[in-house]
Amino acid sequence: MSELQNKKSPLYILMINMFIAMLGIGLIIPVLPEFLKHFDAGGQTAGYLVAAFGLTQFIFSPISGEWSDKYGRRKLIILGLAMFTISNLIFAAAEQIWMLYVSRFVGGIGAAAMIPSMMAYVADITDEKNRGKGMGLLGAAMSLGFVIGPGIGGFLAEFGFRAPFYVSAGVGLVALLLSLMMLPETLSAAQRESAKNSTKKRESIFKQLGRSFNAPYFVLLLLVFSMTFGLANFEAIFPLFVDQKYGFTAREISILITIGALIGAVIQAVLINKLLLRFGERKLINLTFLLSSVMLVLMLVSGGFSYVLVVTLLFFTFTSIMRPAINTLLSKMAGEEQGFVAGMNNAYMSLGNIFGPAIAGILFDVHINIPYLLGAAVLMASLFISLAWSRRTNVAGRVSSQGSV
C-alpha cells in the first residue's frame, strides 16, 4: 500500500468528483423556494425530494460496494458521474413534479455508485497513518462543493431557475471525462477476479444491514446515520426556515451556506489530520455531536443575520470535523472489509438522507421550529450512545490486554 504523498493525483481527481457531487446537491438550495413556487409545492415536497435521493442511494449502496470489489473502483466512480449528469439534465428540463422525483432517484443511484467507491479508493491508496488526511481531503471537497453550490446556484438563478442545473450537468460531464482519462484503478486484475469468483452469494440489503448489526463497528454506522439525519434535517428546510421565520433573501441564504461550508472545507483540508492525531477520533466525535446539537437549538433564538451566520458557521465547522473523524475510525476498524463497510457507510448515510429531510418537511408544516429541535435531540442522543460505546470498548480492550499478559 503506497503512501498518500505518492498518490496525490488520483486523490485530487477523487476530490474533484466529490466536489462535483456536492455541487449538484448544493445548487438546489438557493433556488429551491422558487422551484417549489413554480410547481405549487410546499415544505413537505422539499423534504421528499431530498429523501427520494436518499432512498435510491440506500437501495443501491450495498450493491455498488460489492461491485467496486468485483469490477474496480474506477468503473463505479465513472458510472456514478454519468448518472449524476443525467439526473441534473432531467431536473433542469422538468415540467411536472414527477420529473423532479425521477431526477432525484437517478441522482441517488449515482451517489450510491460513486461515494462508497471513492471512500474505498482512499482506503486503497493510504496507510492507517495517512488515512485521516485522505478522508479529510475528501471531506473538504464535499464541503467545498456545498460552498460553491449555493453561491453558483444563486448567481446562475439570475439567468433563470433552471440554469444552475444545466451548468451542473455540464461540469459533471467534464469530471466524467477527466476520470476516464486520468483516474487509475487501485485494485489489481487478480483482486477483482478473486472477488468475481467468490462463491459467497450476495446478501440482500436487509441481510447486509442485519450483518452490520453484529459488527464491532456497528455503533459507528449508527452514528453515520444520526449525523446525516441531523445534517440533512438542517439543510433540507434551511432556505424555507430562514425565509419564513426571519425573512432572509435568496442572496442572504447563499451567503450563509457559502461562508459556513467554506470554513468547514478549510478545517477538513488543513486541520483535520492534526486534530485526529492530537485528540483521537473518539474525542472529536463526542465533542462535535454535543456542539452540533447546541447549534441547532441556538438557531431558534434570534433572527439577526450576523447571529444566524455565526451559528451556521459553527454548525458546519463541527459537522465537518465529525464526518472524517467517524469515517476514519470506521475505515480503521473495517480491516479487509473496506468495500462492504464503505457500502454500509453509504447505506446508513442514505437512511439519514431519507428520514431526516422527509420528517423535517412534514414537521416544518406543523411548526417551523420542530425540525431543528428534533435534530438537536437526535444528535444529543448520539453523544450518549457514543460515550457508552467508548466506555464499553475501552473496558473490553483493557480486559483483553490483561488476559494476554
GROMACS .gro file of C-alpha atoms in nm:
model
  405
    1MET     CA    1   0.000   0.000   0.000
    2SER     CA    2   0.152   0.332  -0.106
    3GLU     CA    3   0.192   0.645   0.099
    4LEU     CA    4  -0.056   0.925   0.045
    5GLN     CA    5   0.206   1.162  -0.089
    6ASN     CA    6   0.278   0.919  -0.373
    7LYS     CA    7  -0.089   0.903  -0.472
    8LYS     CA    8  -0.176   1.273  -0.490
    9SER     CA    9  -0.300   1.281  -0.849
   10PRO     CA   10  -0.571   1.013  -0.806
   11LEU     CA   11  -0.674   1.169  -0.476
   12TYR     CA   12  -0.711   1.509  -0.638
   13ILE     CA   13  -0.932   1.359  -0.908
   14LEU     CA   14  -1.143   1.194  -0.639
   15MET     CA   15  -1.172   1.531  -0.466
   16ILE     CA   16  -1.294   1.688  -0.789
   17ASN     CA   17  -1.553   1.411  -0.827
   18MET     CA   18  -1.678   1.457  -0.470
   19PHE     CA   19  -1.684   1.831  -0.522
   20ILE     CA   20  -1.900   1.784  -0.833
   21ALA     CA   21  -2.145   1.558  -0.649
   22MET     CA   22  -2.188   1.801  -0.359
   23LEU     CA   23  -2.202   2.093  -0.601
   24GLY     CA   24  -2.509   1.943  -0.762
   25ILE     CA   25  -2.676   1.893  -0.425
   26GLY     CA   26  -2.583   2.242  -0.307
   27LEU     CA   27  -2.704   2.412  -0.624
   28ILE     CA   28  -3.066   2.343  -0.537
   29ILE     CA   29  -3.062   2.529  -0.204
   30PRO     CA   30  -3.100   2.895  -0.311
   31VAL     CA   31  -3.336   2.817  -0.600
   32LEU     CA   32  -3.549   2.564  -0.411
   33PRO     CA   33  -3.812   2.816  -0.292
   34GLU     CA   34  -3.865   2.938  -0.650
   35PHE     CA   35  -3.877   2.581  -0.778
   36LEU     CA   36  -4.143   2.494  -0.523
   37LYS     CA   37  -4.348   2.801  -0.615
   38HIS     CA   38  -4.329   2.702  -0.983
   39PHE     CA   39  -4.480   2.363  -0.901
   40ASP     CA   40  -4.717   2.495  -0.630
   41ALA     CA   41  -4.541   2.276  -0.372
   42GLY     CA   42  -4.450   2.332  -0.005
   43GLY     CA   43  -4.209   2.223   0.265
   44GLN     CA   44  -4.323   1.862   0.259
   45THR     CA   45  -4.230   1.831  -0.108
   46ALA     CA   46  -3.891   1.987  -0.035
   47GLY     CA   47  -3.821   1.716   0.221
   48TYR     CA   48  -3.949   1.440  -0.003
   49LEU     CA   49  -3.728   1.549  -0.293
   50VAL     CA   50  -3.419   1.517  -0.076
   51ALA     CA   51  -3.549   1.189   0.067
   52ALA     CA   52  -3.604   1.049  -0.283
   53PHE     CA   53  -3.233   1.093  -0.348
   54GLY     CA   54  -3.150   0.910  -0.026
   55LEU     CA   55  -3.392   0.626  -0.099
   56THR     CA   56  -3.221   0.504  -0.415
   57GLN     CA   57  -2.884   0.577  -0.261
   58PHE     CA   58  -2.978   0.342   0.023
   59ILE     CA   59  -3.106   0.065  -0.205
   60PHE     CA   60  -2.805   0.063  -0.436
   61SER     CA   61  -2.521   0.138  -0.192
   62PRO     CA   62  -2.457  -0.223  -0.082
   63ILE     CA   63  -2.470  -0.340  -0.444
   64SER     CA   64  -2.220  -0.079  -0.553
   65GLY     CA   65  -1.993  -0.163  -0.261
   66GLU     CA   66  -1.976  -0.523  -0.381
   67TRP     CA   67  -1.940  -0.421  -0.745
   68SER     CA   68  -1.649  -0.192  -0.660
   69ASP     CA   69  -1.468  -0.502  -0.527
   70LYS     CA   70  -1.558  -0.710  -0.834
   71TYR     CA   71  -1.524  -0.461  -1.119
   72GLY     CA   72  -1.300  -0.193  -0.970
   73ARG     CA   73  -1.340   0.143  -0.801
   74ARG     CA   74  -1.281   0.337  -1.123
   75LYS     CA   75  -1.576   0.193  -1.318
   76LEU     CA   76  -1.821   0.260  -1.035
   77ILE     CA   77  -1.698   0.617  -0.993
   78ILE     CA   78  -1.741   0.682  -1.366
   79LEU     CA   79  -2.088   0.523  -1.362
   80GLY     CA   80  -2.183   0.746  -1.070
   81LEU     CA   81  -2.072   1.060  -1.252
   82ALA     CA   82  -2.272   0.959  -1.560
   83MET     CA   83  -2.588   0.908  -1.353
   84PHE     CA   84  -2.527   1.239  -1.179
   85THR     CA   85  -2.506   1.421  -1.512
   86ILE     CA   86  -2.829   1.261  -1.635
   87SER     CA   87  -3.001   1.349  -1.308
   88ASN     CA   88  -2.925   1.718  -1.344
   89LEU     CA   89  -3.040   1.724  -1.706
   90ILE     CA   90  -3.376   1.574  -1.606
   91PHE     CA   91  -3.416   1.822  -1.321
   92ALA     CA   92  -3.332   2.116  -1.546
   93ALA     CA   93  -3.586   2.011  -1.810
   94ALA     CA   94  -3.865   1.910  -1.569
   95GLU     CA   95  -4.211   2.049  -1.642
   96GLN     CA   96  -4.400   1.828  -1.398
   97ILE     CA   97  -4.318   1.747  -1.039
   98TRP     CA   98  -4.286   1.372  -1.103
   99MET     CA   99  -3.985   1.451  -1.324
  100LEU     CA  100  -3.815   1.613  -1.025
  101TYR     CA  101  -3.858   1.289  -0.832
  102VAL     CA  102  -3.719   1.086  -1.124
  103SER     CA  103  -3.418   1.316  -1.128
  104ARG     CA  104  -3.352   1.267  -0.760
  105PHE     CA  105  -3.395   0.888  -0.790
  106VAL     CA  106  -3.135   0.877  -1.069
  107GLY     CA  107  -2.905   1.105  -0.869
  108GLY     CA  108  -2.930   0.874  -0.571
  109ILE     CA  109  -2.817   0.580  -0.782
  110GLY     CA  110  -2.521   0.786  -0.900
  111ALA     CA  111  -2.425   0.875  -0.543
  112ALA     CA  112  -2.455   0.510  -0.440
  113ALA     CA  113  -2.214   0.410  -0.715
  114MET     CA  114  -1.969   0.692  -0.658
  115ILE     CA  115  -1.936   0.770  -0.286
  116PRO     CA  116  -1.861   0.421  -0.143
  117SER     CA  117  -1.618   0.358  -0.428
  118MET     CA  118  -1.435   0.683  -0.355
  119MET     CA  119  -1.409   0.602   0.015
  120ALA     CA  120  -1.277   0.254  -0.064
  121TYR     CA  121  -1.038   0.414  -0.315
  122VAL     CA  122  -0.893   0.637  -0.043
  123ALA     CA  123  -0.851   0.333   0.182
  124ASP     CA  124  -0.669   0.156  -0.104
  125ILE     CA  125  -0.412   0.432  -0.154
  126THR     CA  126  -0.341   0.523   0.210
  127ASP     CA  127  -0.199   0.356   0.516
  128GLU     CA  128  -0.358   0.400   0.860
  129LYS     CA  129  -0.133   0.692   0.946
  130ASN     CA  130  -0.237   0.893   0.640
  131ARG     CA  131  -0.596   0.771   0.613
  132GLY     CA  132  -0.729   1.053   0.829
  133LYS     CA  133  -0.567   1.304   0.597
  134GLY     CA  134  -0.709   1.131   0.290
  135MET     CA  135  -1.059   1.117   0.436
  136GLY     CA  136  -1.021   1.477   0.548
  137LEU     CA  137  -0.930   1.594   0.199
  138LEU     CA  138  -1.224   1.404   0.055
  139GLY     CA  139  -1.447   1.559   0.318
  140ALA     CA  140  -1.306   1.902   0.237
  141ALA     CA  141  -1.402   1.854  -0.127
  142MET     CA  142  -1.750   1.755  -0.008
  143SER     CA  143  -1.779   2.072   0.200
  144LEU     CA  144  -1.631   2.287  -0.076
  145GLY     CA  145  -1.895   2.161  -0.318
  146PHE     CA  146  -2.151   2.278  -0.068
  147VAL     CA  147  -1.969   2.613  -0.052
  148ILE     CA  148  -1.964   2.672  -0.424
  149GLY     CA  149  -2.301   2.509  -0.497
  150PRO     CA  150  -2.532   2.762  -0.330
  151GLY     CA  151  -2.315   3.055  -0.442
  152ILE     CA  152  -2.317   2.949  -0.806
  153GLY     CA  153  -2.681   2.849  -0.780
  154GLY     CA  154  -2.778   3.192  -0.650
  155PHE     CA  155  -2.573   3.365  -0.921
  156LEU     CA  156  -2.697   3.149  -1.210
  157ALA     CA  157  -3.056   3.189  -1.093
  158GLU     CA  158  -3.034   3.539  -1.237
  159PHE     CA  159  -3.044   3.368  -1.578
  160GLY     CA  160  -3.341   3.150  -1.480
  161PHE     CA  161  -3.401   2.897  -1.206
  162ARG     CA  162  -3.317   2.611  -1.443
  163ALA     CA  163  -2.975   2.743  -1.539
  164PRO     CA  164  -2.786   2.606  -1.234
  165PHE     CA  165  -2.881   2.250  -1.323
  166TYR     CA  166  -2.773   2.275  -1.686
  167VAL     CA  167  -2.438   2.411  -1.570
  168SER     CA  168  -2.407   2.137  -1.308
  169ALA     CA  169  -2.473   1.872  -1.572
  170GLY     CA  170  -2.201   2.021  -1.791
  171VAL     CA  171  -1.948   2.025  -1.509
  172GLY     CA  172  -2.041   1.667  -1.425
  173LEU     CA  173  -1.964   1.567  -1.782
  174VAL     CA  174  -1.623   1.734  -1.755
  175ALA     CA  175  -1.550   1.536  -1.436
  176LEU     CA  176  -1.661   1.217  -1.610
  177LEU     CA  177  -1.419   1.275  -1.897
  178LEU     CA  178  -1.140   1.367  -1.656
  179SER     CA  179  -1.190   1.041  -1.466
  180LEU     CA  180  -1.197   0.838  -1.787
  181MET     CA  181  -0.863   0.983  -1.892
  182MET     CA  182  -0.673   1.021  -1.566
  183LEU     CA  183  -0.813   0.806  -1.284
  184PRO     CA  184  -0.622   0.476  -1.243
  185GLU     CA  185  -0.770   0.160  -1.094
  186THR     CA  186  -0.644   0.067  -0.747
  187LEU     CA  187  -0.746  -0.299  -0.747
  188SER     CA  188  -0.536  -0.542  -0.947
  189ALA     CA  189  -0.693  -0.774  -1.203
  190ALA     CA  190  -0.624  -1.065  -0.969
  191GLN     CA  191  -0.807  -0.896  -0.682
  192ARG     CA  192  -1.110  -0.822  -0.900
  193GLU     CA  193  -1.112  -1.175  -1.041
  194SER     CA  194  -1.095  -1.320  -0.692
  195ALA     CA  195  -1.397  -1.115  -0.588
  196LYS     CA  196  -1.587  -1.224  -0.900
  197ASN     CA  197  -1.509  -1.590  -0.842
  198SER     CA  198  -1.612  -1.579  -0.481
  199THR     CA  199  -1.881  -1.839  -0.412
  200LYS     CA  200  -2.025  -1.621  -0.142
  201LYS     CA  201  -2.373  -1.521  -0.254
  202ARG     CA  202  -2.458  -1.153  -0.236
  203GLU     CA  203  -2.683  -1.079   0.054
  204SER     CA  204  -2.989  -0.860   0.027
  205ILE     CA  205  -2.971  -0.509   0.165
  206PHE     CA  206  -3.167  -0.620   0.470
  207LYS     CA  207  -2.935  -0.914   0.539
  208GLN     CA  208  -2.635  -0.687   0.499
  209LEU     CA  209  -2.788  -0.443   0.744
  210GLY     CA  210  -2.854  -0.733   0.979
  211ARG     CA  211  -2.491  -0.843   0.945
  212SER     CA  212  -2.376  -0.490   1.021
  213PHE     CA  213  -2.573  -0.501   1.349
  214ASN     CA  214  -2.332  -0.763   1.481
  215ALA     CA  215  -2.016  -0.596   1.355
  216PRO     CA  216  -1.776  -0.435   1.605
  217TYR     CA  217  -1.815  -0.107   1.417
  218PHE     CA  218  -2.199  -0.106   1.421
  219VAL     CA  219  -2.220   0.192   1.658
  220LEU     CA  220  -2.009   0.393   1.415
  221LEU     CA  221  -2.255   0.314   1.136
  222LEU     CA  222  -2.536   0.421   1.367
  223LEU     CA  223  -2.352   0.748   1.424
  224VAL     CA  224  -2.318   0.794   1.049
  225PHE     CA  225  -2.697   0.770   1.031
  226SER     CA  226  -2.762   1.016   1.313
  227MET     CA  227  -2.500   1.261   1.184
  228THR     CA  228  -2.656   1.254   0.838
  229PHE     CA  229  -3.006   1.277   0.985
  230GLY     CA  230  -2.913   1.594   1.173
  231LEU     CA  231  -2.727   1.749   0.881
  232ALA     CA  232  -2.995   1.663   0.624
  233ASN     CA  233  -3.261   1.781   0.867
  234PHE     CA  234  -3.080   2.114   0.886
  235GLU     CA  235  -3.012   2.155   0.515
  236ALA     CA  236  -3.343   2.037   0.368
  237ILE     CA  237  -3.556   2.308   0.525
  238PHE     CA  238  -3.291   2.576   0.586
  239PRO     CA  239  -3.389   2.805   0.295
  240LEU     CA  240  -3.758   2.777   0.382
  241PHE     CA  241  -3.685   2.819   0.755
  242VAL     CA  242  -3.485   3.143   0.731
  243ASP     CA  243  -3.718   3.274   0.460
  244GLN     CA  244  -4.037   3.226   0.661
  245LYS     CA  245  -3.900   3.284   1.014
  246TYR     CA  246  -3.653   3.566   0.953
  247GLY     CA  247  -3.738   3.697   0.605
  248PHE     CA  248  -3.394   3.631   0.454
  249THR     CA  249  -3.349   3.675   0.079
  250ALA     CA  250  -3.208   3.418  -0.165
  251ARG     CA  251  -2.880   3.612  -0.173
  252GLU     CA  252  -2.856   3.610   0.207
  253ILE     CA  253  -2.929   3.236   0.211
  254SER     CA  254  -2.646   3.179  -0.037
  255ILE     CA  255  -2.407   3.383   0.179
  256LEU     CA  256  -2.498   3.186   0.492
  257ILE     CA  257  -2.443   2.846   0.330
  258THR     CA  258  -2.133   2.954   0.139
  259ILE     CA  259  -1.940   3.104   0.430
  260GLY     CA  260  -2.038   2.828   0.671
  261ALA     CA  261  -1.936   2.549   0.436
  262LEU     CA  262  -1.617   2.731   0.334
  263ILE     CA  263  -1.495   2.728   0.693
  264GLY     CA  264  -1.576   2.357   0.711
  265ALA     CA  265  -1.381   2.289   0.393
  266VAL     CA  266  -1.075   2.474   0.522
  267ILE     CA  267  -1.084   2.282   0.851
  268GLN     CA  268  -1.108   1.945   0.674
  269ALA     CA  269  -0.830   2.027   0.429
  270VAL     CA  270  -0.586   2.187   0.674
  271LEU     CA  271  -0.664   2.089   1.032
  272ILE     CA  272  -0.850   1.758   1.045
  273ASN     CA  273  -0.544   1.530   1.038
  274LYS     CA  274  -0.374   1.736   1.310
  275LEU     CA  275  -0.689   1.725   1.521
  276LEU     CA  276  -0.722   1.349   1.474
  277LEU     CA  277  -0.360   1.284   1.565
  278ARG     CA  278  -0.375   1.509   1.872
  279PHE     CA  279  -0.715   1.426   2.019
  280GLY     CA  280  -0.814   1.098   1.852
  281GLU     CA  281  -1.130   1.013   1.662
  282ARG     CA  282  -1.347   0.930   1.963
  283LYS     CA  283  -1.296   1.255   2.150
  284LEU     CA  284  -1.365   1.458   1.838
  285ILE     CA  285  -1.679   1.257   1.761
  286ASN     CA  286  -1.821   1.310   2.110
  287LEU     CA  287  -1.740   1.680   2.125
  288THR     CA  288  -1.879   1.761   1.780
  289PHE     CA  289  -2.206   1.576   1.848
  290LEU     CA  290  -2.253   1.786   2.161
  291LEU     CA  291  -2.172   2.119   1.998
  292SER     CA  292  -2.370   2.048   1.679
  293SER     CA  293  -2.678   1.976   1.890
  294VAL     CA  294  -2.636   2.305   2.076
  295MET     CA  295  -2.606   2.497   1.748
  296LEU     CA  296  -2.940   2.362   1.621
  297VAL     CA  297  -3.112   2.491   1.935
  298LEU     CA  298  -2.937   2.829   1.912
  299MET     CA  299  -3.065   2.864   1.556
  300LEU     CA  300  -3.411   2.925   1.704
  301VAL     CA  301  -3.308   3.201   1.945
  302SER     CA  302  -3.251   3.505   1.724
  303GLY     CA  303  -3.318   3.617   1.368
  304GLY     CA  304  -3.037   3.869   1.320
  305PHE     CA  305  -2.834   3.794   1.006
  306SER     CA  306  -2.496   3.817   1.181
  307TYR     CA  307  -2.615   3.590   1.461
  308VAL     CA  308  -2.753   3.328   1.223
  309LEU     CA  309  -2.432   3.349   1.019
  310VAL     CA  310  -2.218   3.269   1.325
  311VAL     CA  311  -2.442   2.981   1.433
  312THR     CA  312  -2.448   2.838   1.078
  313LEU     CA  313  -2.070   2.872   1.055
  314LEU     CA  314  -2.018   2.686   1.382
  315PHE     CA  315  -2.266   2.412   1.287
  316PHE     CA  316  -2.084   2.345   0.960
  317THR     CA  317  -1.749   2.357   1.141
  318PHE     CA  318  -1.848   2.089   1.392
  319THR     CA  319  -2.013   1.859   1.138
  320SER     CA  320  -1.710   1.900   0.909
  321ILE     CA  321  -1.488   1.763   1.186
  322MET     CA  322  -1.738   1.494   1.283
  323ARG     CA  323  -1.768   1.332   0.938
  324PRO     CA  324  -1.400   1.249   0.870
  325ALA     CA  325  -1.350   1.151   1.235
  326ILE     CA  326  -1.623   0.887   1.207
  327ASN     CA  327  -1.515   0.776   0.860
  328THR     CA  328  -1.150   0.741   0.964
  329LEU     CA  329  -1.230   0.532   1.272
  330LEU     CA  330  -1.472   0.321   1.069
  331SER     CA  331  -1.213   0.260   0.799
  332LYS     CA  332  -0.955   0.158   1.061
  333MET     CA  333  -1.196  -0.095   1.210
  334ALA     CA  334  -1.302  -0.233   0.870
  335GLY     CA  335  -0.990  -0.443   0.815
  336GLU     CA  336  -1.030  -0.642   0.493
  337GLU     CA  337  -1.397  -0.544   0.458
  338GLN     CA  338  -1.332  -0.198   0.308
  339GLY     CA  339  -1.576  -0.248   0.018
  340PHE     CA  340  -1.855  -0.383   0.240
  341VAL     CA  341  -1.803  -0.120   0.508
  342ALA     CA  342  -1.792   0.162   0.253
  343GLY     CA  343  -2.120   0.034   0.110
  344MET     CA  344  -2.276   0.012   0.455
  345ASN     CA  345  -2.144   0.358   0.541
  346ASN     CA  346  -2.322   0.496   0.237
  347ALA     CA  347  -2.635   0.293   0.314
  348TYR     CA  348  -2.661   0.437   0.665
  349MET     CA  349  -2.589   0.781   0.524
  350SER     CA  350  -2.871   0.725   0.277
  351LEU     CA  351  -3.111   0.631   0.556
  352GLY     CA  352  -3.027   0.960   0.724
  353ASN     CA  353  -3.088   1.139   0.396
  354ILE     CA  354  -3.427   0.965   0.366
  355PHE     CA  355  -3.568   1.013   0.713
  356GLY     CA  356  -3.403   1.344   0.802
  357PRO     CA  357  -3.549   1.554   0.518
  358ALA     CA  358  -3.881   1.367   0.499
  359ILE     CA  359  -3.954   1.411   0.870
  360ALA     CA  360  -3.822   1.768   0.865
  361GLY     CA  361  -4.053   1.857   0.577
  362ILE     CA  362  -4.358   1.708   0.749
  363LEU     CA  363  -4.281   1.872   1.084
  364PHE     CA  364  -4.200   2.204   0.919
  365ASP     CA  365  -4.561   2.228   0.803
  366VAL     CA  366  -4.670   2.169   1.164
  367HIS     CA  367  -4.435   2.427   1.319
  368ILE     CA  368  -4.114   2.562   1.171
  369ASN     CA  369  -3.914   2.517   1.496
  370ILE     CA  370  -3.990   2.148   1.549
  371PRO     CA  371  -3.747   2.002   1.287
  372TYR     CA  372  -3.444   2.168   1.446
  373LEU     CA  373  -3.549   2.066   1.796
  374LEU     CA  374  -3.581   1.707   1.675
  375GLY     CA  375  -3.242   1.725   1.502
  376ALA     CA  376  -3.082   1.854   1.822
  377ALA     CA  377  -3.239   1.569   2.022
  378VAL     CA  378  -3.109   1.308   1.775
  379LEU     CA  379  -2.754   1.449   1.787
  380MET     CA  380  -2.759   1.464   2.168
  381ALA     CA  381  -2.883   1.105   2.191
  382SER     CA  382  -2.596   1.009   1.958
  383LEU     CA  383  -2.349   1.163   2.202
  384PHE     CA  384  -2.473   0.939   2.484
  385ILE     CA  385  -2.462   0.632   2.258
  386SER     CA  386  -2.106   0.716   2.155
  387LEU     CA  387  -1.994   0.773   2.515
  388ALA     CA  388  -2.144   0.441   2.627
  389TRP     CA  389  -1.981   0.257   2.335
  390SER     CA  390  -1.643   0.417   2.404
  391ARG     CA  391  -1.654   0.313   2.770
  392ARG     CA  392  -1.758  -0.041   2.679
  393THR     CA  393  -1.488  -0.089   2.415
  394ASN     CA  394  -1.220   0.063   2.640
  395VAL     CA  395  -1.310  -0.180   2.919
  396ALA     CA  396  -1.309  -0.473   2.673
  397GLY     CA  397  -0.970  -0.362   2.544
  398ARG     CA  398  -0.821  -0.348   2.892
  399VAL     CA  399  -0.961  -0.692   2.983
  400SER     CA  400  -0.821  -0.838   2.661
  401SER     CA  401  -0.475  -0.690   2.721
  402GLN     CA  402  -0.469  -0.815   3.080
  403GLY     CA  403  -0.572  -1.163   2.972
  404SER     CA  404  -0.287  -1.181   2.721
  405VAL     CA  405  -0.022  -1.093   2.978
   0.00000   0.00000   0.00000
